[in-house]
mmCIF file of C-alpha atoms and ligand atoms in Angstrom:
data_model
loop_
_atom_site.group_PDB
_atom_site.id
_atom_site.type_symbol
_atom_site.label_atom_id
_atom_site.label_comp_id
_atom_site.label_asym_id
_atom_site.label_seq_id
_atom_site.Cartn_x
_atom_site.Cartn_y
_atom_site.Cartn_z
ATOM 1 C CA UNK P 1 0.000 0.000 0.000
ATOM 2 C CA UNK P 2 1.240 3.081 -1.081
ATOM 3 C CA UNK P 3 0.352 7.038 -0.865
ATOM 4 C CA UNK P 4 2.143 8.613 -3.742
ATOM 5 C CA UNK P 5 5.971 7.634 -3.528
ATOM 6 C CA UNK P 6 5.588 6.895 0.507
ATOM 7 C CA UNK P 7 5.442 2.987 1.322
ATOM 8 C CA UNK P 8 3.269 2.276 4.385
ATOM 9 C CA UNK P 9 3.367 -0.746 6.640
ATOM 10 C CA UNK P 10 0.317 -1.966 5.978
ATOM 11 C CA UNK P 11 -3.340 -1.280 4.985
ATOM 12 C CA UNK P 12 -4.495 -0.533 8.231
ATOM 13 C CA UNK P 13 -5.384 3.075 8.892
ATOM 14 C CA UNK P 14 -6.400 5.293 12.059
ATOM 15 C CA UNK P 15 -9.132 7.695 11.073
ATOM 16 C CA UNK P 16 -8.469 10.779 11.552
ATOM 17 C CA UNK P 17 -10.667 12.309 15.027
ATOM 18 C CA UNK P 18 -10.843 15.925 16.293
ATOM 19 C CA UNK P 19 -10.217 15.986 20.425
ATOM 20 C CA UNK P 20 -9.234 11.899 20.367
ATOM 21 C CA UNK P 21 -5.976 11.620 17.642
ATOM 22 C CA UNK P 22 -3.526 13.781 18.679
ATOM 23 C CA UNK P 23 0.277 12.455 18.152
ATOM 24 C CA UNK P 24 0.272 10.655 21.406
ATOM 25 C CA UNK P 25 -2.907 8.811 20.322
ATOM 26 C CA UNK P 26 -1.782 8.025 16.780
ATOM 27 C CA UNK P 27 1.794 6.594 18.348
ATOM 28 C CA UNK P 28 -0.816 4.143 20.519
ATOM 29 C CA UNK P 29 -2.612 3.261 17.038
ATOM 30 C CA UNK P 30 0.843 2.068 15.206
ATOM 31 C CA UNK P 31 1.909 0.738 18.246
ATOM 32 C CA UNK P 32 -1.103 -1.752 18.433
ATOM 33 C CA UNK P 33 -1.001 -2.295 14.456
ATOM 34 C CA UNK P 34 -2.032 0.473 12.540
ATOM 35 C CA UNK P 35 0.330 1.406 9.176
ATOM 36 C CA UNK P 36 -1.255 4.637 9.138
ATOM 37 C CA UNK P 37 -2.762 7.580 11.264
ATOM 38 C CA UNK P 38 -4.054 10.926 10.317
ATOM 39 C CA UNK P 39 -3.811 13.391 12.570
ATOM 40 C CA UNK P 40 -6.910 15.464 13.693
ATOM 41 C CA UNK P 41 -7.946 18.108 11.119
ATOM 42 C CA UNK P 42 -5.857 21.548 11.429
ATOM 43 C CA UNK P 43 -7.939 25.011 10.451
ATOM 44 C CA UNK P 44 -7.030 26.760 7.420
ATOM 45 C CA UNK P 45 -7.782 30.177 9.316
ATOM 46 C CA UNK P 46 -4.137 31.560 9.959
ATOM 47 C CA UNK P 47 -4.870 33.639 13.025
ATOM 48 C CA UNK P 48 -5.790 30.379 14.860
ATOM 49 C CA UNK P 49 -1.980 28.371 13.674
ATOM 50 C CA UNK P 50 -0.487 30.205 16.424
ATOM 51 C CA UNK P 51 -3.016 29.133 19.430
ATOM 52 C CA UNK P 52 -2.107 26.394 22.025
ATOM 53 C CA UNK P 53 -4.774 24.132 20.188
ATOM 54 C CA UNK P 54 -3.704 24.192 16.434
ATOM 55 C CA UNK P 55 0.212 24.689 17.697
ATOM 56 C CA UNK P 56 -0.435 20.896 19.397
ATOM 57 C CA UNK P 57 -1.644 19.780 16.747
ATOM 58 C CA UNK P 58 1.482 21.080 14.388
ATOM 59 C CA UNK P 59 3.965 19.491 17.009
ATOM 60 C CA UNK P 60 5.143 15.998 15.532
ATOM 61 C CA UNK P 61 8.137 14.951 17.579
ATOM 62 C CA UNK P 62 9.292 11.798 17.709
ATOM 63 C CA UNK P 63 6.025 10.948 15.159
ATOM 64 C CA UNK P 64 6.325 7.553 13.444
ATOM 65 C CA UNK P 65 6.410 8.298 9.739
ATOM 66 C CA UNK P 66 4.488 8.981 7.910
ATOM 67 C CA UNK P 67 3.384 12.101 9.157
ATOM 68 C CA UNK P 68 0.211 13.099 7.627
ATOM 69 C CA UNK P 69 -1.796 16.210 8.485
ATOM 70 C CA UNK P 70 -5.612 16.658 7.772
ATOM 71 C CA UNK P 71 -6.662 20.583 6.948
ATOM 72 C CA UNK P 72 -10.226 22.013 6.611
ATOM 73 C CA UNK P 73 -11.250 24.906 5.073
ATOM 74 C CA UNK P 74 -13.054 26.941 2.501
ATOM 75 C CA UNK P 75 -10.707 28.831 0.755
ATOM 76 C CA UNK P 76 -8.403 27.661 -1.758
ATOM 77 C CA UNK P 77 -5.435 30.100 -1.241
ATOM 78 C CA UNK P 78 -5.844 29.790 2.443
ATOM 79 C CA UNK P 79 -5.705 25.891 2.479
ATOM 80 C CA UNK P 80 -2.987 26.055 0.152
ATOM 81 C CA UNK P 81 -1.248 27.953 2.678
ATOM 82 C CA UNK P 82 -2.408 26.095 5.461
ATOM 83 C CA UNK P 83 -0.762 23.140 3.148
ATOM 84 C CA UNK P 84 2.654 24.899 2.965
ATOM 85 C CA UNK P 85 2.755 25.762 6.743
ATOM 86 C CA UNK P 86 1.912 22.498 7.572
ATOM 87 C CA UNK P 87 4.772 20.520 5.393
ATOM 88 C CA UNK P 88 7.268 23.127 6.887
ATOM 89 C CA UNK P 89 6.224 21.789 9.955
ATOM 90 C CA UNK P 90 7.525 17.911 8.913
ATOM 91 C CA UNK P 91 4.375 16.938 7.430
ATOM 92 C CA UNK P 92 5.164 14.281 4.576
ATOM 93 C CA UNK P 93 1.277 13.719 3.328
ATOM 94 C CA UNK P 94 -1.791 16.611 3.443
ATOM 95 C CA UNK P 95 -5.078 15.368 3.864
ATOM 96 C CA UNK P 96 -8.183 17.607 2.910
ATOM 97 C CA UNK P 97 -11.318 17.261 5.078
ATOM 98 C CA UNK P 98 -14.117 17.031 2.762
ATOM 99 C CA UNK P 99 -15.932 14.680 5.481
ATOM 100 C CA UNK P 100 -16.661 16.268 8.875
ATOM 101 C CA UNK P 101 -20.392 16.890 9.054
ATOM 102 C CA UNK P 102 -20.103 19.366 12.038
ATOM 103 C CA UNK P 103 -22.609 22.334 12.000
ATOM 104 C CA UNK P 104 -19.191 24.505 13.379
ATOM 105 C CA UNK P 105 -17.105 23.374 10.138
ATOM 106 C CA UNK P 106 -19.909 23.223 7.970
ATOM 107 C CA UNK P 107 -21.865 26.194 8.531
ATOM 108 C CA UNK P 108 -18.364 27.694 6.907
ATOM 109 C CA UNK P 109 -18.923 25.670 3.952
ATOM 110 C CA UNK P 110 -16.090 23.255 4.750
ATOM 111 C CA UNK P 111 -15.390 19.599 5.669
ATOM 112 C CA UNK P 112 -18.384 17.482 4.153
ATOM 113 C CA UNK P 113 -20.206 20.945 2.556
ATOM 114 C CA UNK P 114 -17.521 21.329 0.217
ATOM 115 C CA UNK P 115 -19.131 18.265 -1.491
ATOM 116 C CA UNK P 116 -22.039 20.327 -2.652
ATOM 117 C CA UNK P 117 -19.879 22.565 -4.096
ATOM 118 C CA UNK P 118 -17.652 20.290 -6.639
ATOM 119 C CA UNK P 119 -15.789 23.547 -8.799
ATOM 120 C CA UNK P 120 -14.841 24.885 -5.341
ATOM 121 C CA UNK P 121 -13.862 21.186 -4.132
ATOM 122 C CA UNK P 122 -11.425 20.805 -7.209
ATOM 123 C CA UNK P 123 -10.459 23.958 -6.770
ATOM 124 C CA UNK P 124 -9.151 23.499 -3.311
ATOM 125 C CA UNK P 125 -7.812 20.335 -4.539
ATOM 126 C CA UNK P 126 -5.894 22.072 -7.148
ATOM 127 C CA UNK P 127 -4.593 24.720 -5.163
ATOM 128 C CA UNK P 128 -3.382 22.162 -2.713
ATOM 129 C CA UNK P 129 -1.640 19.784 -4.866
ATOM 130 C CA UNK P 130 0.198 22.716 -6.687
ATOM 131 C CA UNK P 131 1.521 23.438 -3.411
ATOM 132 C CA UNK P 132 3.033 20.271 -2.103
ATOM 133 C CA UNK P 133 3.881 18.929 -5.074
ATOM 134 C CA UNK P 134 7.166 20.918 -5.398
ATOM 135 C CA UNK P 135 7.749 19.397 -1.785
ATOM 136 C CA UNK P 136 7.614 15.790 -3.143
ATOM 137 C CA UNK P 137 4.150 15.833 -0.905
ATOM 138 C CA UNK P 138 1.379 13.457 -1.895
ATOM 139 C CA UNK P 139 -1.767 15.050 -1.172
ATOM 140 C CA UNK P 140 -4.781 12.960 -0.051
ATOM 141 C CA UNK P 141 -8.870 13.487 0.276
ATOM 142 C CA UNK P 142 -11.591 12.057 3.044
ATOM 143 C CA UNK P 143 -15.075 12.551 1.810
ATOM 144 C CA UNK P 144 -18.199 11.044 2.397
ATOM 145 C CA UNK P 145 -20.839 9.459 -0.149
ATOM 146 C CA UNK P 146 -22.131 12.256 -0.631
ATOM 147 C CA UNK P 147 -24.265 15.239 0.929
ATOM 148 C CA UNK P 148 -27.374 13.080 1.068
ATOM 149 C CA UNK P 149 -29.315 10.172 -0.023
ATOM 150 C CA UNK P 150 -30.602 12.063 -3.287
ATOM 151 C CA UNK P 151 -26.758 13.318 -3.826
ATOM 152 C CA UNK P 152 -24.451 10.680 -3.663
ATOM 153 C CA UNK P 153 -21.336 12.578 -5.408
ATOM 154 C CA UNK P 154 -18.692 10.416 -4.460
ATOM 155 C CA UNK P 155 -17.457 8.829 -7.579
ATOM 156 C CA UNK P 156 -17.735 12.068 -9.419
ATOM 157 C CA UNK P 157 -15.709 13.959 -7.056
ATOM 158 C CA UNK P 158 -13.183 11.285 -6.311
ATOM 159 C CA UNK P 159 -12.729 11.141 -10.279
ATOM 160 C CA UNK P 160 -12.542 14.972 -10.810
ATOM 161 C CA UNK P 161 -10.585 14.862 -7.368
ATOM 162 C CA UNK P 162 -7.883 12.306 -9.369
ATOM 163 C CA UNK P 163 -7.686 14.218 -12.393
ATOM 164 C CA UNK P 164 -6.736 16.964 -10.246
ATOM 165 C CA UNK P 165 -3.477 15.217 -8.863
ATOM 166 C CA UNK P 166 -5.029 13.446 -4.944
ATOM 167 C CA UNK P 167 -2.688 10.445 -4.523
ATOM 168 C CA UNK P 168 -5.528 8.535 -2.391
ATOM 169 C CA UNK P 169 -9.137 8.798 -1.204
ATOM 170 C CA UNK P 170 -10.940 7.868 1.883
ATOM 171 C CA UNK P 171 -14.526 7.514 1.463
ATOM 172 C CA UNK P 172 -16.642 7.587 4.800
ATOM 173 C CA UNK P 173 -19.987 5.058 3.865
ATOM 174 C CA UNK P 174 -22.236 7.613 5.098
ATOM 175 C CA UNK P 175 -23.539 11.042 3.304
ATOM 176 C CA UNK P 176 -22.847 14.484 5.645
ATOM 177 C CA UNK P 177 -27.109 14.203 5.914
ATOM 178 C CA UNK P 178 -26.537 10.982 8.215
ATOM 179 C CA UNK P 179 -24.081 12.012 10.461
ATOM 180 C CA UNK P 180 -22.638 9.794 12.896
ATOM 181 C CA UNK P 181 -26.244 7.812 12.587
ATOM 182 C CA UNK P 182 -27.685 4.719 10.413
ATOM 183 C CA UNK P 183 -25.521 2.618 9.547
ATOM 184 C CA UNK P 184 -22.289 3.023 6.850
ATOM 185 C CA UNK P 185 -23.023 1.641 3.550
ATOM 186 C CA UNK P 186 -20.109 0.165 1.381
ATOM 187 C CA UNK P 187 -21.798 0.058 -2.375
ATOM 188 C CA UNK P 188 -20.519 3.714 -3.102
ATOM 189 C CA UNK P 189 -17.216 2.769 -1.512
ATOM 190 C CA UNK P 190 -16.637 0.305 -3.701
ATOM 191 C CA UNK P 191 -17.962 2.322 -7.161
ATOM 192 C CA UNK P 192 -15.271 4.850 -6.202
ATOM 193 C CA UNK P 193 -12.729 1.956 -6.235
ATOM 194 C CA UNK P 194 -14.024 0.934 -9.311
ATOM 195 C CA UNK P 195 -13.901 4.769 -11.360
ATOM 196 C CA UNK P 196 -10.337 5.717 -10.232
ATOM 197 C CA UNK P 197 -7.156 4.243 -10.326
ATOM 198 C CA UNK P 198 -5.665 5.577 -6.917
ATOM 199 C CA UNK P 199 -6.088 4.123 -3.730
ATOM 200 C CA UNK P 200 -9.471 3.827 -2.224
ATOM 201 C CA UNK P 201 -9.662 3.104 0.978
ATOM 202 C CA UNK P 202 -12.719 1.885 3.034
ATOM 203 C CA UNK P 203 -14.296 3.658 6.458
ATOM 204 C CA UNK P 204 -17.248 3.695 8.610
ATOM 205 C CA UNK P 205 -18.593 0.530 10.766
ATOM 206 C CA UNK P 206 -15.733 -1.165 10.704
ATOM 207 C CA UNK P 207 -15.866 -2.515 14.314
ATOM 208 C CA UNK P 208 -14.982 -6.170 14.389
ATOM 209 C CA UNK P 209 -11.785 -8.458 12.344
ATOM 210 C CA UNK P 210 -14.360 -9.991 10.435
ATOM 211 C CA UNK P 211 -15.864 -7.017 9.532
ATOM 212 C CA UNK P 212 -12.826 -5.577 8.304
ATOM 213 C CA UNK P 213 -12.088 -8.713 5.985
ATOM 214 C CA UNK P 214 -15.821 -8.298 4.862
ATOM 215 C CA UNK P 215 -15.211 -4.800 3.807
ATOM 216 C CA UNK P 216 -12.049 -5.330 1.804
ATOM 217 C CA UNK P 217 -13.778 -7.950 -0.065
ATOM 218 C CA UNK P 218 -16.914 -6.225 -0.586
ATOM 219 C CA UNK P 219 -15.517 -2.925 -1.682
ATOM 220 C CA UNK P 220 -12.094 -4.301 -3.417
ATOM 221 C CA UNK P 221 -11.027 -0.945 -1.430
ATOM 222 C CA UNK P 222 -6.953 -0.970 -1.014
ATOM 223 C CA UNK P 223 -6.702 0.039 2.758
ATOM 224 C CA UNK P 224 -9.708 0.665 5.678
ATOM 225 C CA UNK P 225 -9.819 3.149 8.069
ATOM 226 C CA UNK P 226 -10.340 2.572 11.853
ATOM 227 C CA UNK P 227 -11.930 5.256 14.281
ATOM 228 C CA UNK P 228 -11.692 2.173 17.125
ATOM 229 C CA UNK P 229 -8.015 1.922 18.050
ATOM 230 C CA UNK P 230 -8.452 -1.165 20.473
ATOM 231 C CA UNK P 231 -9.019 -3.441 17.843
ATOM 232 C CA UNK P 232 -6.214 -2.758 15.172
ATOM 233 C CA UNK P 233 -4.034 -5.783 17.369
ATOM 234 C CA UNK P 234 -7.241 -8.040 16.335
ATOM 235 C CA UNK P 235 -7.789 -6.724 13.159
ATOM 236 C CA UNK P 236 -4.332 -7.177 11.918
ATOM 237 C CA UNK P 237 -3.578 -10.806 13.189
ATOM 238 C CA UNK P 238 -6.827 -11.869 11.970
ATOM 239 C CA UNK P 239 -6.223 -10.723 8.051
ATOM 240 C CA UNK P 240 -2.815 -11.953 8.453
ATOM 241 C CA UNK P 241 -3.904 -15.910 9.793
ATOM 242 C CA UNK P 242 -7.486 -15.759 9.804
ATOM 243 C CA UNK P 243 -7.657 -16.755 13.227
ATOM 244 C CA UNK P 244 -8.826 -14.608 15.906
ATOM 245 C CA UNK P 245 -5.945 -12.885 18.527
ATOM 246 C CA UNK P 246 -5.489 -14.125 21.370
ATOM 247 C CA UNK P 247 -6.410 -11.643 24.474
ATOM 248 C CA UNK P 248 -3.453 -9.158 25.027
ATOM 249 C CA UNK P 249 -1.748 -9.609 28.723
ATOM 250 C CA UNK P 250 -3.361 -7.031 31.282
ATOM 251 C CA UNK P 251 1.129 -6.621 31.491
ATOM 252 C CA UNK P 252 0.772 -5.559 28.183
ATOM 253 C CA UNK P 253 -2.075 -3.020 28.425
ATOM 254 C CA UNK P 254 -0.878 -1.447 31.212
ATOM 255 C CA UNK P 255 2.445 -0.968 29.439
ATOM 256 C CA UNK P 256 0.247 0.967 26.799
ATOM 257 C CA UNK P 257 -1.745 2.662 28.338
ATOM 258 C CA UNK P 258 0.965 4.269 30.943
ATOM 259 C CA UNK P 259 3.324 5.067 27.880
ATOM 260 C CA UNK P 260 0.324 6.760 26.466
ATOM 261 C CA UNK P 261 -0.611 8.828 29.227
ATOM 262 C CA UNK P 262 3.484 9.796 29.383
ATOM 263 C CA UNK P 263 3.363 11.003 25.969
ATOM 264 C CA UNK P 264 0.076 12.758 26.458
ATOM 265 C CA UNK P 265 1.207 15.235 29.668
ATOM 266 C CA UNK P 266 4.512 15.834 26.999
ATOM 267 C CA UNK P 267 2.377 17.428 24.780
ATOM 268 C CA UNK P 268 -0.796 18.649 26.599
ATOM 269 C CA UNK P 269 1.341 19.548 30.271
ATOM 270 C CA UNK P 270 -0.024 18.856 33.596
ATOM 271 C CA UNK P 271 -3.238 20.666 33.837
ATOM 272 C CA UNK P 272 -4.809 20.141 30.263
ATOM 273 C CA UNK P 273 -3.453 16.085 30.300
ATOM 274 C CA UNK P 274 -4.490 15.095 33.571
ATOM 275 C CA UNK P 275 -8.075 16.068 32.525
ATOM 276 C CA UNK P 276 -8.213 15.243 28.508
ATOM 277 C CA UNK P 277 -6.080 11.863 29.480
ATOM 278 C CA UNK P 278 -9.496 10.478 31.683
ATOM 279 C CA UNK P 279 -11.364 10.381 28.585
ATOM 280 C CA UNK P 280 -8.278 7.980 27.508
ATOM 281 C CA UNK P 281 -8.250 5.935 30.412
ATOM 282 C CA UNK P 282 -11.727 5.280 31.141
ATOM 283 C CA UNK P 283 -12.440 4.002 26.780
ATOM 284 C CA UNK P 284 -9.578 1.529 27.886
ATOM 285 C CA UNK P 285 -10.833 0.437 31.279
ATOM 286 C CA UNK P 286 -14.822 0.417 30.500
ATOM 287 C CA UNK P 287 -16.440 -2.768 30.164
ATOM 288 C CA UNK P 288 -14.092 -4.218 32.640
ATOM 289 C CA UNK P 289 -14.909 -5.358 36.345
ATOM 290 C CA UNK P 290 -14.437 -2.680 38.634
ATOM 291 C CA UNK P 291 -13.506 -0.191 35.983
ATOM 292 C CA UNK P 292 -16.560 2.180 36.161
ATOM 293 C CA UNK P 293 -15.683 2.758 39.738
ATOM 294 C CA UNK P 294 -12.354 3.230 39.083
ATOM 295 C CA UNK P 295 -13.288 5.651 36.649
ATOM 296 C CA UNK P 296 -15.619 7.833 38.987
ATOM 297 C CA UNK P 297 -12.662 7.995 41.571
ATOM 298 C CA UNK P 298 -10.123 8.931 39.267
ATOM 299 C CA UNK P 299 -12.172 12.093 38.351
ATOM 300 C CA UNK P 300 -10.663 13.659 41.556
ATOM 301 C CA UNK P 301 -7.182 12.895 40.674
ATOM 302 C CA UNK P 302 -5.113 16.210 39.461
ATOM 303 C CA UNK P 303 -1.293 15.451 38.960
ATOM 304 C CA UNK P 304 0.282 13.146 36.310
ATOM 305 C CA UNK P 305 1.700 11.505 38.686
ATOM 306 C CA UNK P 306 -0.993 9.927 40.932
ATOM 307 C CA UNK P 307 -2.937 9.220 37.580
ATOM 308 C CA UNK P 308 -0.602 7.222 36.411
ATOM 309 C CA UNK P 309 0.053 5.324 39.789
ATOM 310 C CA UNK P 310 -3.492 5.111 40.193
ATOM 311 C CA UNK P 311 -3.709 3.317 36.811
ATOM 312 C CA UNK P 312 -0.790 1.062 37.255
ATOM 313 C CA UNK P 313 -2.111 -0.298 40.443
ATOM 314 C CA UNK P 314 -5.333 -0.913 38.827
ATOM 315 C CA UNK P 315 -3.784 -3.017 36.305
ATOM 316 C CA UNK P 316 -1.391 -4.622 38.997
ATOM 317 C CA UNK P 317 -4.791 -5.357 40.899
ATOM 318 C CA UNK P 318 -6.362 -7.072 37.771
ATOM 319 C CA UNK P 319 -3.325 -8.912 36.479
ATOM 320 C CA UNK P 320 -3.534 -10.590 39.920
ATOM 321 C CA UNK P 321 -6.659 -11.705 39.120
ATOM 322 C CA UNK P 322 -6.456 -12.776 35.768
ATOM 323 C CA UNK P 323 -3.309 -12.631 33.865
ATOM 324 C CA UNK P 324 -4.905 -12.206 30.585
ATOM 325 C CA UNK P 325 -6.981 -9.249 29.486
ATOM 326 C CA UNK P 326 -11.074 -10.286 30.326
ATOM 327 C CA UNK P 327 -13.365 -9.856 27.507
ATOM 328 C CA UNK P 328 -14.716 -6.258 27.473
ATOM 329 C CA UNK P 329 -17.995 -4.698 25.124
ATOM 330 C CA UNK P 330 -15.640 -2.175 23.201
ATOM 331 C CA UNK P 331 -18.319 0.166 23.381
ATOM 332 C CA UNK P 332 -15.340 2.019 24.741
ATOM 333 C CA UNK P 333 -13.534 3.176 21.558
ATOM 334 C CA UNK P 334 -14.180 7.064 20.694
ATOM 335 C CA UNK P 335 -15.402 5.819 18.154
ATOM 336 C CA UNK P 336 -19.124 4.103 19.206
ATOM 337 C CA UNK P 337 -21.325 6.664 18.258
HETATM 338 C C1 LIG T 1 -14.955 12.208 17.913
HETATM 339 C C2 LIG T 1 -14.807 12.167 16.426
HETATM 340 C C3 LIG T 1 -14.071 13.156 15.773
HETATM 341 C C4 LIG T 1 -13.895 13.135 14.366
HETATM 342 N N1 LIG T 1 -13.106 14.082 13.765
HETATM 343 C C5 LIG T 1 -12.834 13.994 12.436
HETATM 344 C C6 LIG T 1 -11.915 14.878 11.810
HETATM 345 O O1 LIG T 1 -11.302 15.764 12.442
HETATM 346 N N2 LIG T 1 -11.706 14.733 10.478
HETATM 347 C C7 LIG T 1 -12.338 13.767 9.740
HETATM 348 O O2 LIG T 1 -12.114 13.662 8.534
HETATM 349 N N3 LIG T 1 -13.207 12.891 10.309
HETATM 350 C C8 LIG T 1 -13.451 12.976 11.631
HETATM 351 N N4 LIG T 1 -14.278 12.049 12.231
HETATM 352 C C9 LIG T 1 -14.833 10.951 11.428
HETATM 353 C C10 LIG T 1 -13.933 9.684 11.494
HETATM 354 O O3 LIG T 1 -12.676 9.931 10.902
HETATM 355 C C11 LIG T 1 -14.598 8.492 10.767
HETATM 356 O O4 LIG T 1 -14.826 8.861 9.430
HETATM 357 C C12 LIG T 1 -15.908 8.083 11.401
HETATM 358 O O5 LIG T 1 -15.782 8.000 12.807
HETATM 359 C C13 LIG T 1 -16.409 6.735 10.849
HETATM 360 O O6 LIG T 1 -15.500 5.697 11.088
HETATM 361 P P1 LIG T 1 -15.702 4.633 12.289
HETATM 362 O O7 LIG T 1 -17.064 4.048 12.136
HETATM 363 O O8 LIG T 1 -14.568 3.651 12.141
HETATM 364 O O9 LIG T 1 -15.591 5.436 13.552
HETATM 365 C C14 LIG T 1 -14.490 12.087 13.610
HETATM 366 C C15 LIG T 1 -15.246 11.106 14.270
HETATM 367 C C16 LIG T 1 -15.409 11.121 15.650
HETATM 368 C C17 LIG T 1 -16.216 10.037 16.314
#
């Protein structure tokens, strides 16, 4: 699996989530198995590159490679500059948002809105691939199937979108009209694959190993995208044997989690990461005996450091009791809508 000239390790990709896939996140998704991970989409609007927020989100230290940025926006000089910035900053791939069906980004007439508009879609396109592609930077798209049930653009726009130099699409089975809601639809997903000759990849729904080898086949799509991060571990064995993984350690989990949290008060500091790293903590631990209570006390926790003890004795507790990780509903992922 390619994206323009870059190799990636495999066809296993973290979708891109605003407030969940920051760089500490996206190390945990390659760590557990994912070749690829977008970060969370970056504004266009200049006067905002320079807040705490969008400067986070520019920091890639240490960031496995690829390092791939998603931008949303309106205007095609302004992404095109939002492009440039962004590859200064170490970025190797750009990814336009033409699939985030917020009221906040789409009242602007970006992220999935820009699919009712295809001249100013292609022209954003355009404007973005003539400015990484003196960089050597492949420049990639996410859409959805279209605005609604009655418009489902996709394979028009990821056409028009190849013809105007995008390296890759992601297509989201779900039009902007739908939301988060009903369920993701793979037909469309795999007519894109069919019209263009760059990579398609698959996203939406994909919750289980066995869904993921369903969706490949049924959409001949080159890669899928993942907004679960638990399960790339199980997704990956399972396309690579067939069988299904065996439980991770609770030895191993806690190693995760406690080298995510590390990397998360690096980059958020001690007052924003103790409280944006609970949301972290309690996807892992719900589902899991004594977990919700654990949750609920950890609330009143404030410094890095008795988070993370709290945590590892939690773990300690539970590997006591069972040495291997007990089944859990992953109705814990960001992801479960
Ligand atoms: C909390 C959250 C934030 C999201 N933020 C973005 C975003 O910034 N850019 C984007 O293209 N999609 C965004 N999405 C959409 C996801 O990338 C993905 O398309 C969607 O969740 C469907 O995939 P899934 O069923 O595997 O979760 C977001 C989704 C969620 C749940």
């Amino acid at each position: 699996m390619r994206i323009g000239h870059i190799q990636l390790a495999n066809r296993l990709f973290a979708a891109p989530m605003a407030g969940v896939t920051d760089r500490p996140f996206r190390q945990l998704c390659k760590r557990l198995g994912a070749g690829y991970a977008v970060s969370e989409m970056v504004t266009s609007r200049k006067d905002l590159w320079t807040s705490l927020k969008t400067s986070r989100r520019a920091d890639h230290e240490g960031e496995t490679a690829p390092i791939s940025v998603q931008i949303a926006g309106t205007d095609a000089a302004m992404m095109a500059e939002a492009a440039a910035y962004n590859v200064d900053r170490g970025a190797q791939i750009i990814d336009i948002n033409m699939g985030c069906p917020a009221k906040k980004v789409c009242n602007k007439w970006a992220g999935s809105a820009l699919m009712k508009d295809e001249p100013l879609a292609v022209e954003i396109v355009e404007a973005v691939v003539a400015a990484c592609a003196p960089h050597g930077v492949p420049v990639t798209l996410k859409m959805r199937t279209g605005w609604c049930a009655s418009e489902k653009n996709a394979v028009r726009l990821a056409r028009a979108a190849e013809s105007a130099g995008i390296a890759m699409v992601a297509v989201h089975g779900r039009t902007r009209e739908q939301g988060y809601g009903g369920m993701a639809e793979y037909d469309t997903v795999a007519a894109v694959k069919q019209a263009v000759r760059i990579p398609v990849v698959a996203n939406g729904d994909i919750d289980t190993p066995q869904k993921a080898r369903e969706v490949l086949a049924a959409t001949g799509a080159d890669a899928i995208m993942i907004g679960r991060p638990w399960i790339f571990r199980e997704i990956a064995h399972f396309l690579e044997t067939g069988e299904q993984a065996p439980p991770p350690s609770v030895a191993d989990v806690k190693t995760w989690l406690v080298d995510h949290l590390g990397d998360h008060y690096r980059l958020h500091g001690e007052y924003a990461g103790v409280r944006s790293a609970r949301k972290h903590i309690g996807w892992t631990l719900r589902g899991l005996p004594g977990g919700e209570e654990f949750r609920a006390r950890m609330n009143a926790i404030e410094t890095c450091e008795a988070q993370i003890e709290a945590v590892a004795d939690w773990f300690d507790a539970l590997a006591d009791r069972s040495p291997l990780m007990p089944a859990a509903p992953r109705a814990a992922d960001p992801a479960i809508h």
